[in-house]
PDB file of C-alpha atoms in Angstrom:
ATOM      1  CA  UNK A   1      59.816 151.571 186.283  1.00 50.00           C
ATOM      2  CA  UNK A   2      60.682 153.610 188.597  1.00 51.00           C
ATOM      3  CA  UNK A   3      59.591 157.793 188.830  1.00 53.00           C
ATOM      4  CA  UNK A   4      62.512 159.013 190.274  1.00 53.00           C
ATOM      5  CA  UNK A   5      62.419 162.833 189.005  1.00 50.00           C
ATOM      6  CA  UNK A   6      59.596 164.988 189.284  1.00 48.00           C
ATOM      7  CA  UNK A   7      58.374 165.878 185.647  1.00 54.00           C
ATOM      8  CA  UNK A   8      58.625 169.685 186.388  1.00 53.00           C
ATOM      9  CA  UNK A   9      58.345 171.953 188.767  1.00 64.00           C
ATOM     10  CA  UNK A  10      61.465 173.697 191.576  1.00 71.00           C
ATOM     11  CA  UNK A  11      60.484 170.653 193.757  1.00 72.00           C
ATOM     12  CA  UNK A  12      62.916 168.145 191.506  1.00 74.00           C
ATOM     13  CA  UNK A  13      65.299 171.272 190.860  1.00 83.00           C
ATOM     14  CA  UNK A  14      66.103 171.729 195.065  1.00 84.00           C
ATOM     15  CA  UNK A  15      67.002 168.322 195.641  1.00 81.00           C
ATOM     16  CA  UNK A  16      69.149 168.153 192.043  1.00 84.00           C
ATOM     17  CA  UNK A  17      70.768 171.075 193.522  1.00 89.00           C
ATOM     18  CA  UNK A  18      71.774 169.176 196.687  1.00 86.00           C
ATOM     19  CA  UNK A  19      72.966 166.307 195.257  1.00 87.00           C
ATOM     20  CA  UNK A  20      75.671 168.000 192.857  1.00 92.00           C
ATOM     21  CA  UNK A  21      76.652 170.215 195.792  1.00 93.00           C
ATOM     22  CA  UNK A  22      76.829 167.038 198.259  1.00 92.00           C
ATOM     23  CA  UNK A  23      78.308 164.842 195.131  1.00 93.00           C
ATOM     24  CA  UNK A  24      81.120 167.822 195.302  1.00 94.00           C
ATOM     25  CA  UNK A  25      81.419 167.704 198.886  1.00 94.00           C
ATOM     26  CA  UNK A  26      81.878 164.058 198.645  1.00 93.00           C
ATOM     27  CA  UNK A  27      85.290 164.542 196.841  1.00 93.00           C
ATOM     28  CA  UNK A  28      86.446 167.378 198.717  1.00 93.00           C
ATOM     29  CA  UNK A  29      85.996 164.718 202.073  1.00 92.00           C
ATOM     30  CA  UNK A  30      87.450 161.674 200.006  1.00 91.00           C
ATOM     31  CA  UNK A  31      90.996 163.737 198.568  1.00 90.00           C
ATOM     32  CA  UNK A  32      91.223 165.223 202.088  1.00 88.00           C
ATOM     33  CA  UNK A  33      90.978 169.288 199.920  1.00 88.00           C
ATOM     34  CA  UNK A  34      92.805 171.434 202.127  1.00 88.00           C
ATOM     35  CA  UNK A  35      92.788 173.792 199.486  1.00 89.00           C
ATOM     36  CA  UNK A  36      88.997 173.966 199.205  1.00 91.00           C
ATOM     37  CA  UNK A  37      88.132 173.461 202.686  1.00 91.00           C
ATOM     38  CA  UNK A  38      90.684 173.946 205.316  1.00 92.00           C
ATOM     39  CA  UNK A  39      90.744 171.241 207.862  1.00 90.00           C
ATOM     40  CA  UNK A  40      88.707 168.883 206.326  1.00 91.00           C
ATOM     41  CA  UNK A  41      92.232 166.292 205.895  1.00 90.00           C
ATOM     42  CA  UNK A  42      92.125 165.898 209.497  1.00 91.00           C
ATOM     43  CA  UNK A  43      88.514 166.078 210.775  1.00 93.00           C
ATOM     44  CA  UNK A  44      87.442 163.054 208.182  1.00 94.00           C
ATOM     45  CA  UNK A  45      91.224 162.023 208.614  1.00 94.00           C
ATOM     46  CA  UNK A  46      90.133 158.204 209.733  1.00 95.00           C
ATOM     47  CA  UNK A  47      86.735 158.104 207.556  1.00 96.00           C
ATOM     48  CA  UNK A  48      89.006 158.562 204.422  1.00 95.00           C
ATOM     49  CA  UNK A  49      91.300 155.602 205.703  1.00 95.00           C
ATOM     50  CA  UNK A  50      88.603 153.267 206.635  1.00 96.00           C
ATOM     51  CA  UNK A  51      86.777 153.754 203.578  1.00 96.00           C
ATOM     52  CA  UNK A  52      90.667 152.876 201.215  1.00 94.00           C
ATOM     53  CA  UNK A  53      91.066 156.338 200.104  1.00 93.00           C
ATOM     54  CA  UNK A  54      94.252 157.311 199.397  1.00 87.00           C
ATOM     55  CA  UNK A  55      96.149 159.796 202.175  1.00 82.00           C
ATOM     56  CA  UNK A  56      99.187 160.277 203.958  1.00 72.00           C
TER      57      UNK A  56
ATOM     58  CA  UNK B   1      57.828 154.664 193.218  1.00 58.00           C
ATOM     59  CA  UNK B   2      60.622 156.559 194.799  1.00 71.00           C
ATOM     60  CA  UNK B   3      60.943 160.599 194.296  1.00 78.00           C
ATOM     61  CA  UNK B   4      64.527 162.267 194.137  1.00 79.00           C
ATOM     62  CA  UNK B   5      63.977 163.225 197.874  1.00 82.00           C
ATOM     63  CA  UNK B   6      62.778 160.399 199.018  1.00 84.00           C
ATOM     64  CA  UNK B   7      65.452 158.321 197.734  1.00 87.00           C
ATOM     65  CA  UNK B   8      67.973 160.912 199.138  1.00 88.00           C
ATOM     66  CA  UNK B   9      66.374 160.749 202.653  1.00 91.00           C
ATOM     67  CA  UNK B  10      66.897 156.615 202.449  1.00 93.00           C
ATOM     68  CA  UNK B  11      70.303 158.053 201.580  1.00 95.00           C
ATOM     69  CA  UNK B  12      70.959 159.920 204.257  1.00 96.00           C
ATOM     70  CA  UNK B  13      69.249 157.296 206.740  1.00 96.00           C
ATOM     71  CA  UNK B  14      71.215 154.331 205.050  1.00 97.00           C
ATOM     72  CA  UNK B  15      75.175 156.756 205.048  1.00 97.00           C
ATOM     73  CA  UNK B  16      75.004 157.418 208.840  1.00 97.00           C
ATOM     74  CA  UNK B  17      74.163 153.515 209.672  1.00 97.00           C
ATOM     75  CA  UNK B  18      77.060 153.048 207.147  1.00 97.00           C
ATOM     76  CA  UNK B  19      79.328 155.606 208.871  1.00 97.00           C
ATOM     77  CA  UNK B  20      78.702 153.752 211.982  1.00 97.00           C
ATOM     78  CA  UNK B  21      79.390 150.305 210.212  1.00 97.00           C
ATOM     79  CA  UNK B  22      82.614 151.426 209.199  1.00 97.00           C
ATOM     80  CA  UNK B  23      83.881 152.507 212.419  1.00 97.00           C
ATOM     81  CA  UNK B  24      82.912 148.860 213.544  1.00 97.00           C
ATOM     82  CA  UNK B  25      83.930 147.208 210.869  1.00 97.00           C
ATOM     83  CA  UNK B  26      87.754 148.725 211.439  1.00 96.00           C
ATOM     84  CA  UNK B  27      87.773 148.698 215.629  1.00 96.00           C
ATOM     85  CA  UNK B  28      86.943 145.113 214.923  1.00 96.00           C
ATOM     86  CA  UNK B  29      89.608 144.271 211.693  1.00 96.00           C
ATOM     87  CA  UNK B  30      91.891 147.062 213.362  1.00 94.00           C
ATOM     88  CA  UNK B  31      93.281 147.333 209.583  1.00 95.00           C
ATOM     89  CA  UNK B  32      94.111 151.353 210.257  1.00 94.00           C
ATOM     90  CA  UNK B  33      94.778 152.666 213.877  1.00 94.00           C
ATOM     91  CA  UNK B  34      91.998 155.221 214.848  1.00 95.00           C
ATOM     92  CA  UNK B  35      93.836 158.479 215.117  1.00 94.00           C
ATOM     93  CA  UNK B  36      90.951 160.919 216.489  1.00 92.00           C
ATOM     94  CA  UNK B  37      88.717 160.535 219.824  1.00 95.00           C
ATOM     95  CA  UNK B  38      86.062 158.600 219.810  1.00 95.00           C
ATOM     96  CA  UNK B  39      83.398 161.346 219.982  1.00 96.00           C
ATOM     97  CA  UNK B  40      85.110 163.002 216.993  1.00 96.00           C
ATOM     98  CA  UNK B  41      85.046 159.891 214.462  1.00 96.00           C
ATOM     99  CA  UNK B  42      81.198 159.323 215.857  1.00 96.00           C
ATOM    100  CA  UNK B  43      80.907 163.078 214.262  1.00 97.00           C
ATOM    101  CA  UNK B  44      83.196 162.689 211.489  1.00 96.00           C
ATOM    102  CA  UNK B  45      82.226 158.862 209.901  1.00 97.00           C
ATOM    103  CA  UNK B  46      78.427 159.632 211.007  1.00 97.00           C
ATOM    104  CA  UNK B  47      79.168 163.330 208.864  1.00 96.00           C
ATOM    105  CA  UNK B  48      81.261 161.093 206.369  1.00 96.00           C
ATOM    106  CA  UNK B  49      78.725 158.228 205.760  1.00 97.00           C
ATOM    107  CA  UNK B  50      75.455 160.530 205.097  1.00 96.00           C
ATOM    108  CA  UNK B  51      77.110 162.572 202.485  1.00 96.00           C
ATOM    109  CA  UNK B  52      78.588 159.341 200.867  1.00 97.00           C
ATOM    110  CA  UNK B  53      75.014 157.609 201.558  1.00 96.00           C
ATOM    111  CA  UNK B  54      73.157 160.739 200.085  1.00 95.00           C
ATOM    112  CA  UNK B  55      75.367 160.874 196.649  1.00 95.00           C
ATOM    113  CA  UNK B  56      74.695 157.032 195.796  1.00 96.00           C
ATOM    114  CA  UNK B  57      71.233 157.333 196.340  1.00 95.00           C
ATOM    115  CA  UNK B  58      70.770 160.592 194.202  1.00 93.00           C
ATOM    116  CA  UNK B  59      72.998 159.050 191.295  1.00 94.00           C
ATOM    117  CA  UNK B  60      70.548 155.756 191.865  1.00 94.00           C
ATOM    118  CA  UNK B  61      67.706 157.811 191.774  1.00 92.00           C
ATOM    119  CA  UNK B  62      68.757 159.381 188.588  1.00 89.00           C
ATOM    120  CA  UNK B  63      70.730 156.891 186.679  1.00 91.00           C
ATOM    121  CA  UNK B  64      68.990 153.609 188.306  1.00 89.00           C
ATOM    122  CA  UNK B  65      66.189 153.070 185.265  1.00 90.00           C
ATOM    123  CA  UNK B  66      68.979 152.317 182.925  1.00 92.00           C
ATOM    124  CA  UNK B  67      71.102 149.869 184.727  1.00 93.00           C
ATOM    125  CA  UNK B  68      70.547 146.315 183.637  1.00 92.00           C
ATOM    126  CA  UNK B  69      69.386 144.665 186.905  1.00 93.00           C
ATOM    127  CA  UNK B  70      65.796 144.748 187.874  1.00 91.00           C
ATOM    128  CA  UNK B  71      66.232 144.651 191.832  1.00 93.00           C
ATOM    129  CA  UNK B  72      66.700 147.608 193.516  1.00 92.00           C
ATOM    130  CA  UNK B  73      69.676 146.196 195.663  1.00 95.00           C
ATOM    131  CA  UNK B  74      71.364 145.371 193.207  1.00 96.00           C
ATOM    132  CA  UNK B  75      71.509 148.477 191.456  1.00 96.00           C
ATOM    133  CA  UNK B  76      72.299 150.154 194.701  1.00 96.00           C
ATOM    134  CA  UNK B  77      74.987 147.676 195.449  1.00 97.00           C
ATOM    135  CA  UNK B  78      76.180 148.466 191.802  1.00 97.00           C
ATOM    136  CA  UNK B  79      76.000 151.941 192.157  1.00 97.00           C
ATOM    137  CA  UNK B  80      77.471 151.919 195.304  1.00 97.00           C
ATOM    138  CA  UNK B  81      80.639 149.851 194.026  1.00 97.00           C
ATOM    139  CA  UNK B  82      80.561 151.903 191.192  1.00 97.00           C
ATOM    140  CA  UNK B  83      80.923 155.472 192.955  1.00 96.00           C
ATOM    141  CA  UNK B  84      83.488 153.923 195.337  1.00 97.00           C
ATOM    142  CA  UNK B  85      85.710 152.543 192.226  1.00 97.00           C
ATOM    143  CA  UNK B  86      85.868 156.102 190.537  1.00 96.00           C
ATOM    144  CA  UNK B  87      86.823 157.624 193.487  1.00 95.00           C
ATOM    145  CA  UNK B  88      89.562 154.982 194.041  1.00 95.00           C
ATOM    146  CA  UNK B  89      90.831 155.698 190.533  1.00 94.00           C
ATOM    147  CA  UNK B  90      91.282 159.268 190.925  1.00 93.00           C
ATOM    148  CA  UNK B  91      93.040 158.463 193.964  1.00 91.00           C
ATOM    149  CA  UNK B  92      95.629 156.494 191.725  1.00 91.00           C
ATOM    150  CA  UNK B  93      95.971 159.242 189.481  1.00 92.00           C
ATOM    151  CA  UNK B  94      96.875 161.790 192.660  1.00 89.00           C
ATOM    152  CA  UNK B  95      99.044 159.528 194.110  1.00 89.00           C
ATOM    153  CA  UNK B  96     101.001 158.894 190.867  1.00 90.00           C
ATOM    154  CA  UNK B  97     100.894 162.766 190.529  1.00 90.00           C
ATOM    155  CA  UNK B  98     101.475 162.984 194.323  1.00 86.00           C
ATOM    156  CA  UNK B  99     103.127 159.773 195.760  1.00 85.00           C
ATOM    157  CA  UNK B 100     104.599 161.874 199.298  1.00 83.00           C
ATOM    158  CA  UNK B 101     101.206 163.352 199.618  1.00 83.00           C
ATOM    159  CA  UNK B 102      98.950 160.216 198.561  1.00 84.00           C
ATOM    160  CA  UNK B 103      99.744 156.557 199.652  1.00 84.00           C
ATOM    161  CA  UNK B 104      97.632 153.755 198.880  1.00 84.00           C
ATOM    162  CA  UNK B 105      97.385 150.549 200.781  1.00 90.00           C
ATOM    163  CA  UNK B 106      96.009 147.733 200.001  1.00 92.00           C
ATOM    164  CA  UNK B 107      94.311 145.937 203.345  1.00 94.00           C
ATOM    165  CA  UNK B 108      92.311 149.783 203.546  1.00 95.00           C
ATOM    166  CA  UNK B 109      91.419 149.129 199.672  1.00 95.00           C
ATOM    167  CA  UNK B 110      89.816 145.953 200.374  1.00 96.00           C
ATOM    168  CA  UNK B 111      88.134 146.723 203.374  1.00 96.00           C
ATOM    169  CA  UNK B 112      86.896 150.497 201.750  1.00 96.00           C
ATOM    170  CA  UNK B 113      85.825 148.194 198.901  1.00 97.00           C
ATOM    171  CA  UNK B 114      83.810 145.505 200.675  1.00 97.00           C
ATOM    172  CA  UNK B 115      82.365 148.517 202.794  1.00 97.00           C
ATOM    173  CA  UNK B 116      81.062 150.272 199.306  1.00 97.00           C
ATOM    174  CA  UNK B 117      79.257 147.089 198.619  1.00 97.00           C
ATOM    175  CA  UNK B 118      77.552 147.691 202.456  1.00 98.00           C
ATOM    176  CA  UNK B 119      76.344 150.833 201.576  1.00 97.00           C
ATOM    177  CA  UNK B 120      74.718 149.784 198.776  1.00 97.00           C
ATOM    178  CA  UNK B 121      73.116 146.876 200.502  1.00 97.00           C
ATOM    179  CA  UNK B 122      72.132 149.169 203.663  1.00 97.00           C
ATOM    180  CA  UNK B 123      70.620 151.473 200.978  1.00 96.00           C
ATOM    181  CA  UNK B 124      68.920 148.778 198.765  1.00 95.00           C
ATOM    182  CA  UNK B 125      67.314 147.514 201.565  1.00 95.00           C
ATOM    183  CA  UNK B 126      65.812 151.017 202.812  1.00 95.00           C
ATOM    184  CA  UNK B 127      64.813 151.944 199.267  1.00 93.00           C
ATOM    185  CA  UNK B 128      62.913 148.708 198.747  1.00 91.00           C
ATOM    186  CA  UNK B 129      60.944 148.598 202.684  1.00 89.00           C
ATOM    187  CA  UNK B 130      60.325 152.259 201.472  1.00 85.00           C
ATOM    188  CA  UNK B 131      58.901 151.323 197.948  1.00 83.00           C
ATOM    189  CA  UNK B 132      56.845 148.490 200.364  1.00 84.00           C
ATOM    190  CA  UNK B 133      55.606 150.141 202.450  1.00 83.00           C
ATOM    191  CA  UNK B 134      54.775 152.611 199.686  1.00 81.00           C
ATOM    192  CA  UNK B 135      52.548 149.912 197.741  1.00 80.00           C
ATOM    193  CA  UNK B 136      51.328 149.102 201.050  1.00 79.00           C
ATOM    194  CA  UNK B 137      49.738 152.820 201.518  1.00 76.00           C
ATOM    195  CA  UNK B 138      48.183 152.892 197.779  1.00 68.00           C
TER     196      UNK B 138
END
């Protein structure tokens, strides 16, 4: 089985931290968020295309 | 064994080969018309493909002991097709919500479908040369 987690310790909590943020930042770029981050719809414009993500 | 960041730095490795996959994978099916520059869609789908590539490998990393396949492709390929399917099904909802602001279509579907199940092979592979080459070191 696999140890994927640290059992304790701010070393596990940095990287948890990144992943929520980046799993956040990952919708934001996939629903084109204007509202959350202005200009992302058109600088990942083609990545959220190519990858069958709904747009305009 | 993998830790958190090392599975998210196979992540990150495994998204921008990804990002560059899918560029080549649609200049070569031509399914949607690139509308930026080159040099911007190296930057965006290279930008694109490591936060995608970091997110399936942290939710492997975390959820991976409790899926039923013993191979770590697999479960990254699962994973993978798994994070991609959510996000597809949102979509739906916004563009039933939002049909002049969200259109779907289906050739991008497949191909953003069949490119999920890349990602998770790209990463599957990395995580298991890593665990390898892990073994190797003990």
């Amino acid at each position: 089985m696999e140890r994927t987690v640290a059992s304790s310790g701010i070393g596990s909590l940095v990287p948890a931290i990144v992943l929520v943020a980046l799993a956040f930042t990952m919708m934001v770029i996939a629903f084109g968020m204007e509202s959350i981050a202005p200009g992302v719809h058109d600088a990942l414009h083609d990545f959220r295309h190519v990858i069958g993500m709904p747009c305009h | 064994m993998n830790t958190l960041k090392d599975n998210l730095f196979a992540g990150a490795i495994a998204g921008a080969l990804w990002g560059w996959l899918c560029y080549l994978s649609n200049y070569m099916s031509g399914i949607f018309p690139f509308e930026g520059s080159f040099t911007h869609n190296l930057l965006s789908f290279t930008f694109g493909g490591v936060v995608f590539g970091i997110v399936t490998s942290g939710i492997l990393a975390v959820a991976g002991r409790f899926l039923p396949f013993r191979r770590t492709l697999y479960k990254a390929v699962f994973v993978s097709a798994s994070v991609w399917i959510v996000l597809r099904l949102a979509g739906d909802m916004l563009s039933m919500m939002e049909p002049e602001r969200y259109h779907l279509v289906t050739p991008e579907t497949m191909q953003g479908f069949l490119l999920a199940l890349a990602l998770g092979a790209i990463l599957g592979a990395l995580l298991k040369r890593g665990e390898a080459r892990a073994e190797g070191n003990a």
